[in-house]
Short mmCIF file of C-alpha atoms and ligand atoms in Angstrom, two decimals:
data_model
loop_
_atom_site.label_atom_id
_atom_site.label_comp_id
_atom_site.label_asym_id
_atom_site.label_seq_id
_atom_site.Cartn_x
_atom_site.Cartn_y
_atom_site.Cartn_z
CA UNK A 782 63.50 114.48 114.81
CA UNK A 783 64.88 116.01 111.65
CA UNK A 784 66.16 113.69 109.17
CA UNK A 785 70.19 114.49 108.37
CA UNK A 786 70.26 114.35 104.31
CA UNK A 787 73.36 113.90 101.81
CA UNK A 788 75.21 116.79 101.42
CA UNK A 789 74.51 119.02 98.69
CA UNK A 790 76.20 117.23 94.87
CA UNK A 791 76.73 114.28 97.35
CA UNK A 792 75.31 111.10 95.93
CA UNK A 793 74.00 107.91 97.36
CA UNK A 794 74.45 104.53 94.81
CA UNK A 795 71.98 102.20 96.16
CA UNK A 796 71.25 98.23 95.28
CA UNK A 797 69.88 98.43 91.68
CA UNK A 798 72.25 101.11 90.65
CA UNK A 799 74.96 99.31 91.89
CA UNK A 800 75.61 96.72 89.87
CA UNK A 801 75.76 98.57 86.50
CA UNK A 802 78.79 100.28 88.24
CA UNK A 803 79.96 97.05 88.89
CA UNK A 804 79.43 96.04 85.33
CA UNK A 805 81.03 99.23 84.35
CA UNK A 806 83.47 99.17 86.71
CA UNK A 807 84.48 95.80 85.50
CA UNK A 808 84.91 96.59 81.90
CA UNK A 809 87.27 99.39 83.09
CA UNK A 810 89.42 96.91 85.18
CA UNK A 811 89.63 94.56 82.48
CA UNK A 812 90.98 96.80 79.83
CA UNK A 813 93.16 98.11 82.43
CA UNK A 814 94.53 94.76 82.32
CA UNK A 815 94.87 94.14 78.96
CA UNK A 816 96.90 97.00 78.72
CA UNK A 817 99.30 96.40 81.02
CA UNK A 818 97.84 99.36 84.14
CA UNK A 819 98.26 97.66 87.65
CA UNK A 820 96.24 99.32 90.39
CA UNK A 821 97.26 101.92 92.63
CA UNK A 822 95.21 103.06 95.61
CA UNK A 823 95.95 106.51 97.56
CA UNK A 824 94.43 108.29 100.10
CA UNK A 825 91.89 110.37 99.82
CA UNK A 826 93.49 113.01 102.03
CA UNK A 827 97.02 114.70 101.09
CA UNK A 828 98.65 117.57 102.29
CA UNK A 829 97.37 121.04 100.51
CA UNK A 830 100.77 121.84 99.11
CA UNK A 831 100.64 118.76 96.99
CA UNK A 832 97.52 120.50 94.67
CA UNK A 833 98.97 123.71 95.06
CA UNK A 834 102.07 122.53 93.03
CA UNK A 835 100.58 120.13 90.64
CA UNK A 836 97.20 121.37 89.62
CA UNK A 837 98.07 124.94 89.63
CA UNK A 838 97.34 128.06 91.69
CA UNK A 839 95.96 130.14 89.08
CA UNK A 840 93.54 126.79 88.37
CA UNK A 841 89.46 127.31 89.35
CA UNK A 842 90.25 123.75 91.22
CA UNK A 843 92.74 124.98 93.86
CA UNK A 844 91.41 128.69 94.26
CA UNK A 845 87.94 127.47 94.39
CA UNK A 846 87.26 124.17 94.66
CA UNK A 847 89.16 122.64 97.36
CA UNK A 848 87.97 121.36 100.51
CA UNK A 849 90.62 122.04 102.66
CA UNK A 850 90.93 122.57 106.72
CA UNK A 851 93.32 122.27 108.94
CA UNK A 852 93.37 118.29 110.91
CA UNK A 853 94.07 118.91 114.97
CA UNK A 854 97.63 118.81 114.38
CA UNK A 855 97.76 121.69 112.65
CA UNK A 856 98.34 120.48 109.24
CA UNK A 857 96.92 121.78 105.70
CA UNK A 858 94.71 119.13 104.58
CA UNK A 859 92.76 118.84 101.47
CA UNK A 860 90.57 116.29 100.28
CA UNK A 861 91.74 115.12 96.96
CA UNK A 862 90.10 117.04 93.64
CA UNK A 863 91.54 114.62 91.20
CA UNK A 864 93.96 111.70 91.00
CA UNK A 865 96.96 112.11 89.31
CA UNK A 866 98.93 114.12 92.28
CA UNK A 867 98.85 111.72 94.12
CA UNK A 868 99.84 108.97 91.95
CA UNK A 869 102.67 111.24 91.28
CA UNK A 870 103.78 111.37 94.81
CA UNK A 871 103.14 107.97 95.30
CA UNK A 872 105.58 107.10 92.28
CA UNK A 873 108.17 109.05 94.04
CA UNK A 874 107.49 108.24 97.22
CA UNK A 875 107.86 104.43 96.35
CA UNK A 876 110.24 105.14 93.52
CA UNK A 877 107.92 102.90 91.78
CA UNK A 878 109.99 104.01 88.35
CA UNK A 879 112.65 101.28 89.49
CA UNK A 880 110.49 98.85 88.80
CA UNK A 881 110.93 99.07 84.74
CA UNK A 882 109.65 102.03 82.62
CA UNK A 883 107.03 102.51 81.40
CA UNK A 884 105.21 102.78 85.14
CA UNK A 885 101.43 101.89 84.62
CA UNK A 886 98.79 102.63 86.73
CA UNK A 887 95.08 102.45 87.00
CA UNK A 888 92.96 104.22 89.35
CA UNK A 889 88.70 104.54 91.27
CA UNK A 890 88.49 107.22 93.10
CA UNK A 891 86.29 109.55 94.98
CA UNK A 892 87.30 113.35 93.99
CA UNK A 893 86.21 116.27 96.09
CA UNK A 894 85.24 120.23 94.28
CA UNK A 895 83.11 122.51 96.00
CA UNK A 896 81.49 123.45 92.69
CA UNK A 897 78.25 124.78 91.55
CA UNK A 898 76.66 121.87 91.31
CA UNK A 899 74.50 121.19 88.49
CA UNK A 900 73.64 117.63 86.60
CA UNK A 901 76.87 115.85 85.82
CA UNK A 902 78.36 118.26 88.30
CA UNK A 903 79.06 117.15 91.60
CA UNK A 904 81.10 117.61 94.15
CA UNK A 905 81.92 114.32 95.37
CA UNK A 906 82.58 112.20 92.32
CA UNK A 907 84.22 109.00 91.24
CA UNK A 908 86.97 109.02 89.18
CA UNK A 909 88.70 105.92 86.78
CA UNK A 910 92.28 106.84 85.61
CA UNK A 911 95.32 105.75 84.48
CA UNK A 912 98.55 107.30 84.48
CA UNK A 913 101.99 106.23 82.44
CA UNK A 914 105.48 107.46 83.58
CA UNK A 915 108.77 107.16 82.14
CA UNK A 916 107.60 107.28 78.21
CA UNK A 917 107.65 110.19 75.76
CA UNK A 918 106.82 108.24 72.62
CA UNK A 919 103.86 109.32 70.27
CA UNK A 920 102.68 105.74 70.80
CA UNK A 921 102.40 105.70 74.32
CA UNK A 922 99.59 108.60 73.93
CA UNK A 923 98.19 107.42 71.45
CA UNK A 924 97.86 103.63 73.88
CA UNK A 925 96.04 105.77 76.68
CA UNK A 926 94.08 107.45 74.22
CA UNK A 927 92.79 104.12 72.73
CA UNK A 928 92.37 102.74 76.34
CA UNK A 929 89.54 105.15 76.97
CA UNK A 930 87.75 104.21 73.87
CA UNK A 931 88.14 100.56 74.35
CA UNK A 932 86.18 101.14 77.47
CA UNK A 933 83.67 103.38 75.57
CA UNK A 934 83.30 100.90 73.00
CA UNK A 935 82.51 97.88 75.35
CA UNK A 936 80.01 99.66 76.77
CA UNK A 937 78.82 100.51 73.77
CA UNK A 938 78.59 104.14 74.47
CA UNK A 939 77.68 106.13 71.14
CA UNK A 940 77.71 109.66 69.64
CA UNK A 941 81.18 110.52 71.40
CA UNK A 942 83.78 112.13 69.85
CA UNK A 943 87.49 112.78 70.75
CA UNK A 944 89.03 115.79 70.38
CA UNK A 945 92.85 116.58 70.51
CA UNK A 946 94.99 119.27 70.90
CA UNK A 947 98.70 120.03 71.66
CA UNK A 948 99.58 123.11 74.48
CA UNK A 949 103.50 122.39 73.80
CA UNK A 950 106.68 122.47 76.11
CA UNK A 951 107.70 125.34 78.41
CA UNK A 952 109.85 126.72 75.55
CA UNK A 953 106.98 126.94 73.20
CA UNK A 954 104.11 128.12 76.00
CA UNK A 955 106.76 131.41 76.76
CA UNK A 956 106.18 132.83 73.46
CA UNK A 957 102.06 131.88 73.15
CA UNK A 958 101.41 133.20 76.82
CA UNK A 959 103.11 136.29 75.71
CA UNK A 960 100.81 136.68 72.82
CA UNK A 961 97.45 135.67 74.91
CA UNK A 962 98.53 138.25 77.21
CA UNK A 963 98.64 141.23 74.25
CA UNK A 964 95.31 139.96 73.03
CA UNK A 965 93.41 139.72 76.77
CA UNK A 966 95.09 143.14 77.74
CA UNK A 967 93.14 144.87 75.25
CA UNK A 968 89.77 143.58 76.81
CA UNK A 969 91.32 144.08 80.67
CA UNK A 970 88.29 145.74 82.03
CA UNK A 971 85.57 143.58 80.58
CA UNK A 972 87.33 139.95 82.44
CA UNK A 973 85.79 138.79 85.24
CA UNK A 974 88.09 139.26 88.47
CA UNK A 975 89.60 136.33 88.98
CA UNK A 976 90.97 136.15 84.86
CA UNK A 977 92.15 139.99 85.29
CA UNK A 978 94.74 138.08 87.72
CA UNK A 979 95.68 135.57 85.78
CA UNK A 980 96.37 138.11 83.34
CA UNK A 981 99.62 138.39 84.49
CA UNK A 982 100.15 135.44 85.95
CA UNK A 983 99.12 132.59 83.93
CA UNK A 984 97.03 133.78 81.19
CA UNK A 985 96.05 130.34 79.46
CA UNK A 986 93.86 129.57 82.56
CA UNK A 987 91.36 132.70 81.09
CA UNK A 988 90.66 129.98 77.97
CA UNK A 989 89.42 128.07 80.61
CA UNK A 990 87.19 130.34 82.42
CA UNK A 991 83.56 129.38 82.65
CA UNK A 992 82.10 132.77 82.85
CA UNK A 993 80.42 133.84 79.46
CA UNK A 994 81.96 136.79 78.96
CA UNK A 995 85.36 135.44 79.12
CA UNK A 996 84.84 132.61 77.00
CA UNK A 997 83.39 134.95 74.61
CA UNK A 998 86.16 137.22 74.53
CA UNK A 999 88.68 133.74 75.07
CA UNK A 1000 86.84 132.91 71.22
CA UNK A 1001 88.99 135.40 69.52
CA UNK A 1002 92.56 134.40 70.94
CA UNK A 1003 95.33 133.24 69.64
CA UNK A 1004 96.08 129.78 69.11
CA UNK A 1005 98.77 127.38 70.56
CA UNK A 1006 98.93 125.79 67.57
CA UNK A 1007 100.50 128.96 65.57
CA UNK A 1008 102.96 128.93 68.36
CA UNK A 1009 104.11 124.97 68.51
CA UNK A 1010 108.24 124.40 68.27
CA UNK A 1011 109.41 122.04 65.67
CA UNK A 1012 109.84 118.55 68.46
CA UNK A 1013 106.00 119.74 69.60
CA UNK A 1014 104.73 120.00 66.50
CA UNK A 1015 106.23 116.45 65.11
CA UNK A 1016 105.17 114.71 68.40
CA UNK A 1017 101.52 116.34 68.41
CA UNK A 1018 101.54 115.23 64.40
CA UNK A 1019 103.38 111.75 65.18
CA UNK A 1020 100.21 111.07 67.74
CA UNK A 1021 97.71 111.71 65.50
CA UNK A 1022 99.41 109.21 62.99
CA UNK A 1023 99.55 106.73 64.99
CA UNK A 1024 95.67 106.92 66.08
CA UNK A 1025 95.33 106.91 62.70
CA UNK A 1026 97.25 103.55 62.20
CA UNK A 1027 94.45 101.71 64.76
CA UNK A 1028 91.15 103.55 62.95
CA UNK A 1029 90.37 106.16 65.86
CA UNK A 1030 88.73 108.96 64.49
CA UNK A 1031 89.29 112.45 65.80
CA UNK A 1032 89.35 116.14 65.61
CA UNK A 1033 92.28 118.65 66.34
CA UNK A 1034 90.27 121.09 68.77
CA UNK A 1035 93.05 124.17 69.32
CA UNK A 1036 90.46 125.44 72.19
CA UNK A 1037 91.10 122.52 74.51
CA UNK A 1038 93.61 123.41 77.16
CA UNK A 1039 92.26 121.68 80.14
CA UNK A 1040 91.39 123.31 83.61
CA UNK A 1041 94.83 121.59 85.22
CA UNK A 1042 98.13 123.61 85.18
CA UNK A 1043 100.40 120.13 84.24
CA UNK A 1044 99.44 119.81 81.13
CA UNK A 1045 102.04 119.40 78.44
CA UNK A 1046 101.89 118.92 74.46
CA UNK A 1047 98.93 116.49 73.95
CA UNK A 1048 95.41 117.10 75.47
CA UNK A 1049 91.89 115.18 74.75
CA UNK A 1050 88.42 115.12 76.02
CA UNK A 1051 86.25 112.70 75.11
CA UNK A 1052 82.68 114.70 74.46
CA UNK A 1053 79.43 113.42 74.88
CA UNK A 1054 76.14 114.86 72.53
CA UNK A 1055 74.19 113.71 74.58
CA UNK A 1056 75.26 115.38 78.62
CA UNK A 1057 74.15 118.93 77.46
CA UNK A 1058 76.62 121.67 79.34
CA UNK A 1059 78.62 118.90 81.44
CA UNK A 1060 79.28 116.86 77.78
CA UNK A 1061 83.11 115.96 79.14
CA UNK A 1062 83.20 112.48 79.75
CA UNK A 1063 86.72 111.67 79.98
CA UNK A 1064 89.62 114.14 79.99
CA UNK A 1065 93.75 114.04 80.09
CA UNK A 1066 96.63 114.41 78.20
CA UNK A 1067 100.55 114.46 78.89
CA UNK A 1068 101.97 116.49 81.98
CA UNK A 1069 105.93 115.57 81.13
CA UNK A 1070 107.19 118.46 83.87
CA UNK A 1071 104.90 117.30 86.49
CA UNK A 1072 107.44 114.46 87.88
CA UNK A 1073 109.94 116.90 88.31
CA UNK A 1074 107.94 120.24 89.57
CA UNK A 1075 106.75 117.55 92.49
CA UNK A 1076 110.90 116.67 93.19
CA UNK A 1077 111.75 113.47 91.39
CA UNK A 1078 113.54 113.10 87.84
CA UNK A 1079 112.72 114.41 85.29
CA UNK A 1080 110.46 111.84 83.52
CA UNK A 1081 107.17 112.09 81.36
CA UNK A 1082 103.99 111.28 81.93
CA UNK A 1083 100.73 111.12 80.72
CA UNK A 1084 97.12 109.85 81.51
CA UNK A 1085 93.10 110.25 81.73
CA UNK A 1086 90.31 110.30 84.11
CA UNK A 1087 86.52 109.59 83.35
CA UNK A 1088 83.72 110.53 85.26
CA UNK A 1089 81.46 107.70 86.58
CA UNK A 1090 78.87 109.17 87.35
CA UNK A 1091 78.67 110.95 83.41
CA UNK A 1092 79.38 108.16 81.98
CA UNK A 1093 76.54 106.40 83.68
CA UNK A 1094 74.12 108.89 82.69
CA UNK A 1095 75.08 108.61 78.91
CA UNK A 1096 74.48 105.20 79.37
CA UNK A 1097 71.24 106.04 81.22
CA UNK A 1098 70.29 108.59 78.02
CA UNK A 1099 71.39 106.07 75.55
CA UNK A 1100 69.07 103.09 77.11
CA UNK A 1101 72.38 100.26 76.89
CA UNK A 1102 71.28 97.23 78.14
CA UNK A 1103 72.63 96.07 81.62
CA UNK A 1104 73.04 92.43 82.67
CA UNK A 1105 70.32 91.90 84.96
CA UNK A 1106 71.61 91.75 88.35
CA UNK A 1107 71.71 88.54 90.37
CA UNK A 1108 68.60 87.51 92.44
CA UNK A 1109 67.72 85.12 95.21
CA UNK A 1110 67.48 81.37 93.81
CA UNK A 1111 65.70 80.12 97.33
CA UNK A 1112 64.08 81.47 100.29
CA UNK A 1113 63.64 79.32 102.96
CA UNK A 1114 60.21 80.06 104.76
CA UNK A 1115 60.27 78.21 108.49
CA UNK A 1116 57.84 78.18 111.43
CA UNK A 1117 59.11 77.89 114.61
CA UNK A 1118 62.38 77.76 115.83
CA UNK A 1119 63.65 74.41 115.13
CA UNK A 1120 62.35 74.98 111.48
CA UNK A 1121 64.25 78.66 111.58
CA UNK A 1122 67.62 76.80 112.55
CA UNK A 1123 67.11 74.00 109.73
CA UNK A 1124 66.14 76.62 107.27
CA UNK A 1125 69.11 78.57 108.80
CA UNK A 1126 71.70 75.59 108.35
CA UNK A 1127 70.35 74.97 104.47
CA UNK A 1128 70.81 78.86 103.26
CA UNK A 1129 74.33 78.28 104.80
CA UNK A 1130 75.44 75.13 102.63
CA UNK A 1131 73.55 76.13 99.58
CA UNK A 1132 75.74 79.66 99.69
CA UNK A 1133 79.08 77.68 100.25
CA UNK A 1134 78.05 76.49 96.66
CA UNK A 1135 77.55 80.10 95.35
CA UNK A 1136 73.93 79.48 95.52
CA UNK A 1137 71.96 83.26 96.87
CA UNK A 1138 69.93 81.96 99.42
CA UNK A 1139 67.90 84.00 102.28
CA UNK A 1140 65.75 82.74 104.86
CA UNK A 1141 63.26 84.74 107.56
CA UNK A 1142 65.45 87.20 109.52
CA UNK A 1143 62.34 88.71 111.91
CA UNK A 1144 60.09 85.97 112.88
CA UNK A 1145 57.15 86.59 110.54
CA UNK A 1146 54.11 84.68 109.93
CA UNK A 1147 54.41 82.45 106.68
CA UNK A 1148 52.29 84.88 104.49
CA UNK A 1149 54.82 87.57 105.41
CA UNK A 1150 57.33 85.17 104.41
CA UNK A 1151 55.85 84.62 101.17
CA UNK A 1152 55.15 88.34 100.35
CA UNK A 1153 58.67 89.10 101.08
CA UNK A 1154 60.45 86.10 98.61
CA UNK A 1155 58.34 87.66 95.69
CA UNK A 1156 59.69 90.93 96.60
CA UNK A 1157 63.36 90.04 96.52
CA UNK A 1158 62.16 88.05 93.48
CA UNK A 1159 63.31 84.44 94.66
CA UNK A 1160 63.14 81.75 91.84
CA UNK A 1161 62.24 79.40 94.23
CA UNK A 1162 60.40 78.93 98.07
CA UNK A 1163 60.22 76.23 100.40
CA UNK A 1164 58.29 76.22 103.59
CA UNK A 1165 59.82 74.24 106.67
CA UNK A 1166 57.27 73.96 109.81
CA UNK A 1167 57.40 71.35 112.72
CA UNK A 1168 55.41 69.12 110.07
CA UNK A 1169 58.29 69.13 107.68
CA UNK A 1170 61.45 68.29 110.24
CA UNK A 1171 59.37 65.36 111.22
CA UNK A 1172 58.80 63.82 108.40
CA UNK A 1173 62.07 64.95 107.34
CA UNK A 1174 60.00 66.06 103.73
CA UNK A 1175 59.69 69.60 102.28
CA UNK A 1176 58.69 70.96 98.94
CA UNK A 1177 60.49 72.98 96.68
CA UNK A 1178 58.07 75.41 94.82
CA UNK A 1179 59.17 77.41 91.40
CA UNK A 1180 57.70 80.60 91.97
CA UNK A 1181 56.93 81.75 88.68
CA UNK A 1182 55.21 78.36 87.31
CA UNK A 1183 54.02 76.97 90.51
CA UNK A 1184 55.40 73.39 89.93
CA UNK A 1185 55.99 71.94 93.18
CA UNK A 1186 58.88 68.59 93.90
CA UNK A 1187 59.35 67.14 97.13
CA UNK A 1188 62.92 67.12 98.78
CA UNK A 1189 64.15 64.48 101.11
CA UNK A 1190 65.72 66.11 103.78
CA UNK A 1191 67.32 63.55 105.19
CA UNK A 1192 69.80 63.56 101.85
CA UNK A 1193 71.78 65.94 100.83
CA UNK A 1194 69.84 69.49 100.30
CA UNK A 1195 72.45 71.21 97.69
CA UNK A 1196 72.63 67.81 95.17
CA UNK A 1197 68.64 67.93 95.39
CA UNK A 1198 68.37 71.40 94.76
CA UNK A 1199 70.43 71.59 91.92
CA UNK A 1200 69.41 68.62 89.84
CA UNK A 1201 65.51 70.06 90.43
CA UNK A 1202 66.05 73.44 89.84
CA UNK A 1203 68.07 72.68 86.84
CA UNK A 1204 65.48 69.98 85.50
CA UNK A 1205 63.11 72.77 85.44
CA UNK A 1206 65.07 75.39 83.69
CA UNK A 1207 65.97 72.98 81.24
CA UNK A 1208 62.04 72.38 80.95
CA UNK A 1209 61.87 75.96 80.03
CA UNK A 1210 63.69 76.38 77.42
P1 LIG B 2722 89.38 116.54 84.83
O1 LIG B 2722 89.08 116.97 83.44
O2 LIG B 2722 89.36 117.57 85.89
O3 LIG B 2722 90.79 115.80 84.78
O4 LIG B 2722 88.38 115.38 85.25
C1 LIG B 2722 88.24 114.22 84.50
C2 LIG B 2722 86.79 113.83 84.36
O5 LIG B 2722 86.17 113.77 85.65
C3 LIG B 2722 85.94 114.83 83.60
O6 LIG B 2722 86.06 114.63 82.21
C4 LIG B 2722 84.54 114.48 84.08
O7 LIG B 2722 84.02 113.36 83.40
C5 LIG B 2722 84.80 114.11 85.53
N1 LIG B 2722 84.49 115.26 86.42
C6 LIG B 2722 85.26 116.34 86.66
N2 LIG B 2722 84.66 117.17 87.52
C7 LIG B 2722 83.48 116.62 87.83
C8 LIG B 2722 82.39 117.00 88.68
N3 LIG B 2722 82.42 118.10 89.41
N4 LIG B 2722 81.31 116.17 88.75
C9 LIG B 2722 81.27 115.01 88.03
N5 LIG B 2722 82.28 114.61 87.23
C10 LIG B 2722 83.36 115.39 87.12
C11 LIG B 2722 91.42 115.27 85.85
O8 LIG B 2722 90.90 115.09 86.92
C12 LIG B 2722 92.80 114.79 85.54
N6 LIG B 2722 93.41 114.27 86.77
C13 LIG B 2722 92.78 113.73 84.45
C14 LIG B 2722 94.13 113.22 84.11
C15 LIG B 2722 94.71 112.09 84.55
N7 LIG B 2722 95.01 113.82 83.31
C16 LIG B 2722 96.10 113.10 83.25
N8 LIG B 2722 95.92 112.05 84.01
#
């Protein structure tokens, strides 16, 4: 019969990959913590209109990308392409923003694009955020900012650099879209189809386009950062003096608009040299009309997400030592089935004492046993037969060395095994 595969920029994270996420994972939850972001889970299903409104129509994610269908009741549903919409409608939905502002939030979470997939682009991918509501001080960007690169920095992740940019207010955007529009008018026939709609429509997304001849043409544009009012420009120039203040080093980038429609004065990517084409490893930036545009208050907000899976392959490219993950301690070899239900019983207690402990699970023969311990890479092996329950005496072998100490069975197993495995270790050293 045919064998059913992952689905195409699907993923599988098996055992040995899966604790450096962990590790990762955990480094991202801690400095969460330390910075105040409590954890938010949402579904991974919302309804359509929800992207529609907050990422954008005129955006390559929601004419493109989505995976959307209809459920059997009828409804638009689409599998979430990024995180912040629904933290937003969660925050409203909850009216989390009575619980003291700032709002802090940290995020995992699968995202869905139906993209051209390609390495470091996927189209199921994991996702860690955070998002801040209720503040519009320079400080507060420049905190999420230096939230990413604490976790960059634990995990010793090297040759990145952050670049920033501001896209302004509403106010400011008017009179800049009306100048991109001039400038992309004059090259009308030469845009790809879906930029010579957004031409009219929304004609910052064509800065964003991936195909080469827009981006070549998007080279020559004007910039936001002729266009900035006076309150954008002193909060985009009140950010960067503040990331001054704590030593992060950046670049103003007046390219970087991001592919998401909320966007709002400040934007940053954190950029890899070493991803090739797919070098954005974390992306995000303030979206302070977003709260309202979904039908709460107006209130700010800003935030980031970082791709996992990128981030892991940097890591991958840049050879960072993981922890090496934890292995089995004891396997408990038995012959026969009163041996397999002492053996059973011991791998029980020594686990109540956060001890890993495995014992046969398919009635081999003791060599079979044996092969499999070293293969799981057990520290230590003892062999329990009809010999051993009698005599109520096993031994306790140390795999690697070979040294062998007898164990009284009739005392208790976990004391034993701890002061001889720990004798030993402390021999080693
Ligand atoms: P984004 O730039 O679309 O922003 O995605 C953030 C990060 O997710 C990217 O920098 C990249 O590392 C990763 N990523 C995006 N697409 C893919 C893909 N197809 N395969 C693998 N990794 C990918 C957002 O999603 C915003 N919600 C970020 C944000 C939060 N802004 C404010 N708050």
């Amino acid at each position: 019969m045919e064998l059913i595969k992952a689905q195409k920029g699907t993923q599988d994270i098996l055992p040995g990959q899966s604790e450096n996420w962990q590790v990762v994972e955990d480094v991202m939850r801690s400095e969460a913590a330390l910075h105040g972001f409590g954890e938010i889970r949402t579904p991974v299903f919302e309804d359509t209109r929800l992207f529609q409104r907050s990422v954008g129509e005129t955006t390559d994610v929601v004419q493109k990308e989505m995976y959307t269908f209809q459920d059997k009741g009828g409804r638009s549903i689409t599998l979430r392409p990024e995180g912040t919409a629904g933290v937003v409608r969660a925050l409203l939905e909850h009216a989390l923003y009575n619980n003291g502002l700032p709002v802090k939030l940290h995020y995992f979470t699968t995202c869905y694009r139906y993209e051209n997939t390609q390495a470091g682009r996927l189209r199921e991918f994991h996702q860690f955020g955070v998002e801040m509501f209720g503040s519009n001080s320079p400080s507060a960007d420049a905190e999420v900012i230096g939230l990413a690169k604490s976790v960059f920095d634990r995990l010793g992740i090297k040759n990145l650099r952050l670049e920033i940019n501001s896209i302004g207010c509403p106010t400011c955007r008017a009179e800049f879209h009306k100048a991109l529009k001039a400038y992309f008018t004059q090259y009308k026939d030469q845009l790809c189809e879906t930029c010579q709609g957004r031409l009219e429509r929304n004609p910052m997304r064509i800065l964003d386009c991936k195909s080469p001849i827009c981006s070549k043409i998007a080279e020559g544009a004007p910039k936001i950062l002729d266009y900035l009012c006076d309150d954008c420009k002193a909060h985009f120039e009140a950010v960067q003096k503040y990331l001054t203040a704590v030593g992060t080093e950046f670049t103003v980038n007046p390219t970087i608009v991001r592919g998401l429609d909320y966007y709002t004065n400040t934007v940053f990517e954190f950029i890899s040299g070493d991803l090739g084409a797919q070098s954005t490893l974390c992306g995000g930036g303030r979206y302070n009309g977003l709260v309202e545009e979904m039908g709460g208050q107006p209130m700010p907000g800003l935030g980031f997400a970082m791709g996992i899976e990128r981030l892991m392959m940097v890591m991958d490219k840049q050879n960072i030592e993981m922890p090496a993950p934890d292995r089995c301690e004891i396997f408990i070899a038995s012959l026969g089935e009163a041996a397999h239900l002492e053996a059973f019983k011991l791998a029980d207690s020594l686990r109540k004492y956060s001890i890993i402990a495995a014992c046969d699970e398919n009635d081999r023969g003791l060599k079979a046993q044996m092969k499999y311990a070293d293969k799981i890479g057990a520290k230590y092996s003892m062999v329990l037969g009809d010999d051993e329950i009698a005599s109520q005496k096993a031994v306790l072998k140390n795999m690697k060395t070979g040294e062998k100490k007898t164990i009284d069975l009739s005392k208790d197993f976990v004391e034993q095994y701890v002061c001889l495995s720990t004798e030993q270790e402390d021999l080693a050293f």
